Amino acid sequence: MPDAPLTPVDVLVLGGGAAGLSAALSLGRSRRTVRVLDAGDPRNATSPHAHNLLTHDGTPPAALLAAGRDEVARYGVEVVTARVVAARTVDVPGDAGWDGAGSEDAGSSGAGSDDAGPDGAGHEPVLEVRTADGGTHRARRLVVATGMRDVLPDVPGLRERWGRDVLHCPYCHGWEVRDRRLAVLATGPRAVHAALLVRQLSADVTLLTHDAFAPDAEQSADLAARGVRVVAGRVTAVRVEDDALTGLVPADGDVVPCDAVFVGTRAVLDDAVVDGLGLQTTALDFLGEDVGRAVAVDATGATSVPGVWAAGNVTGPQHALAASIAAGSLAGAHVNASLVTADVAAARAATRP
Ligand SMILES: Cc1cc2nc3c(=O)[nH]c(=O)nc-3n(C[C@H](O)[C@H](O)[C@H](O)COP(=O)(O)OP(=O)(O)OC[C@H]3O[C@@H](n4cnc5c(N)ncnc54)[C@H](O)[C@@H]3O)c2cc1C
């Protein structure tokens, strides 16, 4: 027999990074019962410091999250270390359960027992998730804030330097490597844009095409005008000395010396959560390059599935910490508003003769 669901809550927040904790803060302060389920591996975990975050510039990522957890705890939010391995909307009554073998009536869970849907009309959803440790959790609303995984080009040694001197974003880490020997490792045509951004930080920039694309005449002219060197061909290794990047090794030709390399990544989502819930996603195209997918949301963070909101990098890889915190806060407020609407409808139904 599967474990019985733990006490249902108003809102389950999946993922306790910047976006998830921010949503939880809005919701906890609105006196909602909130449980955050977090696997504990945020996207920027390997970075020594987070930057470009007003009032917290230069703070280590783990310290930011520890402060966030302390803040949400003040409002009764539970943060549980757990990985969600499945998520779904429960159909009541007669739900077939995770394995199709039947489950208890979700109506007895106490979650979602009124008539109003998230828009104030119709069926109120019951959302259920299962965690790797066998736990089952139910709620009236979900905020999906599971972030994304960065898939890097397949160059031996690159992943080991990720967040240190293999960098994803000039706004987050560019200042720290200003005036150094910088490289851009291409994954496609967006590398031209990246190289021109990086050129703002240093006069010594080399773009390595890595056989991912070849700059056209216009792109070559732009790069040449700004003095960006272009090296064609595959990169086969990174050179590291005294625990610091010193160069990129092409298959043919000389090592390209560099102190840091910027690289684009592909955004991979948590399929178990995103596809389990049936959330609509959008294919991401950046300057002609396929860079993954993101959960589609409206301006409030609402997804295509009733009762489910999403915020942060799960909705797009470009959201840095400030944007993820903002999106989480907004989603939390709209989730609370949808519960207020549902509570009003339930109260009115209860007073009907
Ligand atoms: C190397 C690097 C450095 C960065 N540096 C900066 C910087 O300096 N400044 C800046 O503004 N931005 C920076 N960013 C971007 C920043 O990391 C993101 O904006 C931010 O992490 C997005 O927050 P999030 O809450 O959406 O996702 P995350 O922070 O990734 O949090 C998602 C959370 O969900 C959890 N999770 C995932 N799947 C599950 C599951 N199935 N069940 C339960 N929990 C789950 C994860 O463990 C994680 O704790 C950096 C990114 C990278 C890759």
Coordinates of C-alpha atoms in Angstrom, one line a residue, residues 59-280:
T59 CA 26.6 37.0 -1.3
P60 CA 27.3 33.3 -1.6
P61 CA 24.3 31.4 -3.1
A62 CA 24.0 29.1 -0.1
A63 CA 23.8 32.2 2.3
L64 CA 21.1 33.7 0.2
L65 CA 19.0 30.6 0.4
A66 CA 19.7 30.1 4.1
A67 CA 18.4 33.7 4.7
G68 CA 15.4 32.9 2.6
R69 CA 14.5 29.8 4.5
D70 CA 14.8 31.7 7.8
E71 CA 12.5 34.4 6.5
V72 CA 9.7 32.0 5.3
A73 CA 10.0 30.0 8.6
R74 CA 8.8 33.2 10.4
Y75 CA 5.5 32.8 8.7
G76 CA 5.0 29.1 9.4
V77 CA 6.2 27.8 5.9
E78 CA 7.5 24.3 6.1
V79 CA 10.6 23.6 4.0
V80 CA 11.2 19.9 3.5
T81 CA 14.2 18.4 1.8
A82 CA 12.7 16.0 -0.8
R83 CA 12.8 15.4 -4.5
V84 CA 9.4 15.3 -6.2
V85 CA 9.4 12.3 -8.6
A86 CA 5.8 12.5 -9.8
A87 CA 3.0 15.2 -9.9
R88 CA -0.5 15.2 -11.1
T89 CA -4.0 16.6 -10.8
V90 CA -6.2 14.2 -8.9
D91 CA -9.5 13.5 -10.6
V92 CA -12.3 13.0 -8.0
P93 CA -14.1 10.9 -7.2
G94 CA -12.9 7.4 -8.3
D95 CA -9.4 8.5 -9.0
A96 CA -7.3 5.7 -10.5
G97 CA -4.2 6.6 -8.5
W98 CA -0.6 6.7 -9.5
D99 CA -0.5 3.1 -10.7
G100 CA -4.1 3.0 -11.9
A101 CA -5.0 0.8 -8.9
G102 CA -7.2 3.4 -7.2
S103 CA -6.5 5.8 -4.4
E104 CA -8.5 7.2 -1.6
D105 CA -11.1 9.9 -2.3
A106 CA -9.2 13.2 -2.7
G107 CA -12.3 14.9 -1.3
S108 CA -11.5 13.5 2.1
S109 CA -8.0 15.1 2.0
G110 CA -9.5 18.4 3.0
A111 CA -7.8 20.1 0.0
G112 CA -9.9 21.6 -2.6
S113 CA -13.3 20.7 -1.1
D114 CA -15.3 23.7 -2.4
D115 CA -17.0 24.2 -5.8
A116 CA -15.0 27.1 -7.1
G117 CA -12.1 26.6 -9.5
P118 CA -9.0 28.8 -9.6
D119 CA -11.1 31.3 -11.7
G120 CA -13.9 31.3 -9.2
A121 CA -16.1 28.9 -11.1
G122 CA -16.4 25.2 -11.5
H123 CA -14.3 22.3 -10.2
E124 CA -11.7 23.1 -7.6
P125 CA -8.4 21.2 -8.3
V126 CA -6.6 18.8 -6.0
L127 CA -3.0 18.5 -6.8
E128 CA -0.8 15.7 -5.6
V129 CA 2.9 15.0 -5.7
R130 CA 5.0 12.0 -4.7
T131 CA 8.6 12.3 -3.4
A132 CA 11.5 10.0 -3.8
D133 CA 11.3 8.9 -0.2
G134 CA 7.7 7.6 -0.8
G135 CA 5.8 10.5 0.7
T136 CA 2.6 11.8 -0.9
H137 CA 1.6 15.5 -0.5
R138 CA -1.7 17.2 -1.5
A139 CA -2.6 20.8 -2.0
R140 CA -5.2 23.1 -3.5
R141 CA -2.5 24.9 -5.6
L142 CA 1.0 24.2 -6.8
V143 CA 3.8 26.6 -7.6
V144 CA 6.4 24.9 -9.8
A145 CA 9.8 26.4 -9.2
T146 CA 12.0 23.5 -10.0
G147 CA 14.4 25.6 -12.1
M148 CA 16.4 24.0 -14.9
R149 CA 19.5 22.0 -15.5
D150 CA 22.2 23.4 -17.7
V151 CA 23.5 21.1 -20.4
L152 CA 27.0 22.2 -21.4
P153 CA 28.9 21.3 -24.6
D154 CA 30.6 18.0 -24.4
V155 CA 34.1 19.1 -23.7
P156 CA 36.0 17.1 -21.1
G157 CA 36.8 19.2 -18.0
L158 CA 34.3 22.0 -18.8
R159 CA 31.6 20.9 -16.3
E160 CA 34.2 20.7 -13.5
R161 CA 34.9 24.4 -13.9
W162 CA 31.2 25.5 -14.1
G163 CA 30.4 28.6 -12.1
R164 CA 34.1 29.3 -11.4
D165 CA 35.8 30.2 -14.6
V166 CA 33.4 28.6 -17.0
L167 CA 30.6 31.2 -16.9
H168 CA 27.1 31.5 -18.3
C169 CA 26.3 35.2 -18.0
P170 CA 28.3 38.4 -18.3
Y171 CA 25.8 40.3 -16.1
C172 CA 26.3 37.8 -13.2
H173 CA 30.1 37.3 -13.4
G174 CA 31.5 39.6 -16.1
W175 CA 32.8 42.3 -13.9
E176 CA 34.9 39.8 -11.9
V177 CA 36.8 38.9 -15.1
R178 CA 37.0 42.3 -16.7
D179 CA 40.2 43.0 -18.6
R180 CA 41.2 39.4 -18.5
R181 CA 41.8 37.0 -21.4
L182 CA 38.2 35.9 -22.2
A183 CA 36.9 33.2 -24.5
V184 CA 33.4 32.4 -25.8
L185 CA 32.8 28.7 -26.6
A186 CA 30.0 28.6 -29.3
T187 CA 27.1 26.2 -29.2
G188 CA 25.5 28.0 -32.2
P189 CA 24.9 31.5 -33.7
R190 CA 24.0 33.1 -30.3
A191 CA 27.7 33.0 -29.6
V192 CA 28.2 36.1 -31.7
H193 CA 25.9 38.1 -29.4
A194 CA 27.7 36.7 -26.4
A195 CA 31.1 37.6 -27.8
L196 CA 30.0 41.2 -28.4
L197 CA 28.6 41.4 -24.9
V198 CA 31.8 40.0 -23.4
R199 CA 33.9 42.5 -25.5
Q200 CA 32.3 45.2 -23.4
L201 CA 34.2 43.7 -20.5
S202 CA 37.6 43.1 -22.0
A203 CA 39.6 44.0 -25.1
D204 CA 41.0 40.4 -25.3
V205 CA 38.2 38.2 -26.5
T206 CA 38.3 35.0 -28.7
L207 CA 35.3 33.3 -30.1
L208 CA 35.8 29.5 -30.7
T209 CA 33.2 28.2 -33.1
H210 CA 33.5 24.6 -31.8
D211 CA 32.1 23.5 -35.2
A212 CA 28.7 24.6 -33.9
F213 CA 28.3 27.3 -36.6
A214 CA 30.3 29.6 -39.0
P215 CA 29.8 33.3 -38.7
D216 CA 28.3 34.8 -41.9
A217 CA 29.8 37.9 -43.6
E218 CA 27.8 40.4 -41.4
Q219 CA 28.7 38.6 -38.2
S220 CA 32.4 38.4 -39.2
A221 CA 32.4 42.1 -39.9
D222 CA 30.8 42.9 -36.5
L223 CA 33.3 40.7 -34.7
A224 CA 36.3 42.1 -36.6
A225 CA 35.2 45.7 -36.1
R226 CA 35.3 45.1 -32.3
G227 CA 38.6 43.1 -32.5
V228 CA 37.2 39.7 -31.5
R229 CA 39.4 36.9 -32.8
V230 CA 37.6 33.9 -34.3
V231 CA 39.1 30.4 -34.0
A232 CA 37.4 27.7 -36.1
G233 CA 37.2 24.0 -35.3
R234 CA 36.3 21.8 -32.3
V235 CA 37.6 22.3 -28.8
T236 CA 38.7 19.0 -27.3
A237 CA 39.8 19.9 -23.8
V238 CA 40.3 22.7 -21.2
R239 CA 43.7 23.4 -19.8
V240 CA 43.8 23.9 -16.1
E241 CA 46.8 24.9 -13.9
D242 CA 46.8 25.4 -10.2
D243 CA 43.1 25.0 -10.1
A244 CA 42.5 27.8 -12.6
L245 CA 41.5 27.7 -16.3
T246 CA 44.4 28.8 -18.5
G247 CA 43.3 27.8 -22.0
L248 CA 41.0 25.9 -24.4
V249 CA 42.6 23.2 -26.5
P250 CA 41.4 22.9 -30.2
A251 CA 41.6 19.7 -32.1
D252 CA 43.9 21.4 -34.6
G253 CA 46.2 24.3 -33.8
D254 CA 47.6 26.0 -30.8
V255 CA 46.0 26.3 -27.3
V256 CA 43.9 29.4 -27.0
P257 CA 45.0 31.0 -23.7
C258 CA 42.2 32.4 -21.6
D259 CA 41.3 33.1 -17.9
A260 CA 37.6 32.5 -18.3
V261 CA 35.2 31.1 -20.9
F262 CA 31.6 32.1 -21.4
V263 CA 29.3 29.3 -22.8
G264 CA 25.7 29.0 -23.6
T265 CA 23.8 26.0 -22.2
R266 CA 20.6 24.1 -23.1
A267 CA 17.8 24.3 -20.6
V268 CA 16.5 20.9 -19.5
L269 CA 13.4 20.8 -17.2
D270 CA 12.4 18.2 -14.7
D271 CA 10.2 16.0 -16.9
A272 CA 8.6 14.2 -14.0
V273 CA 7.1 17.4 -12.7
V274 CA 6.5 19.3 -15.9
D275 CA 5.2 16.5 -18.0
G276 CA 3.5 14.6 -15.1
L277 CA 1.3 17.7 -14.6
G278 CA 0.8 18.1 -18.4
L279 CA 2.1 21.7 -18.3
Q280 CA 2.3 23.3 -21.7

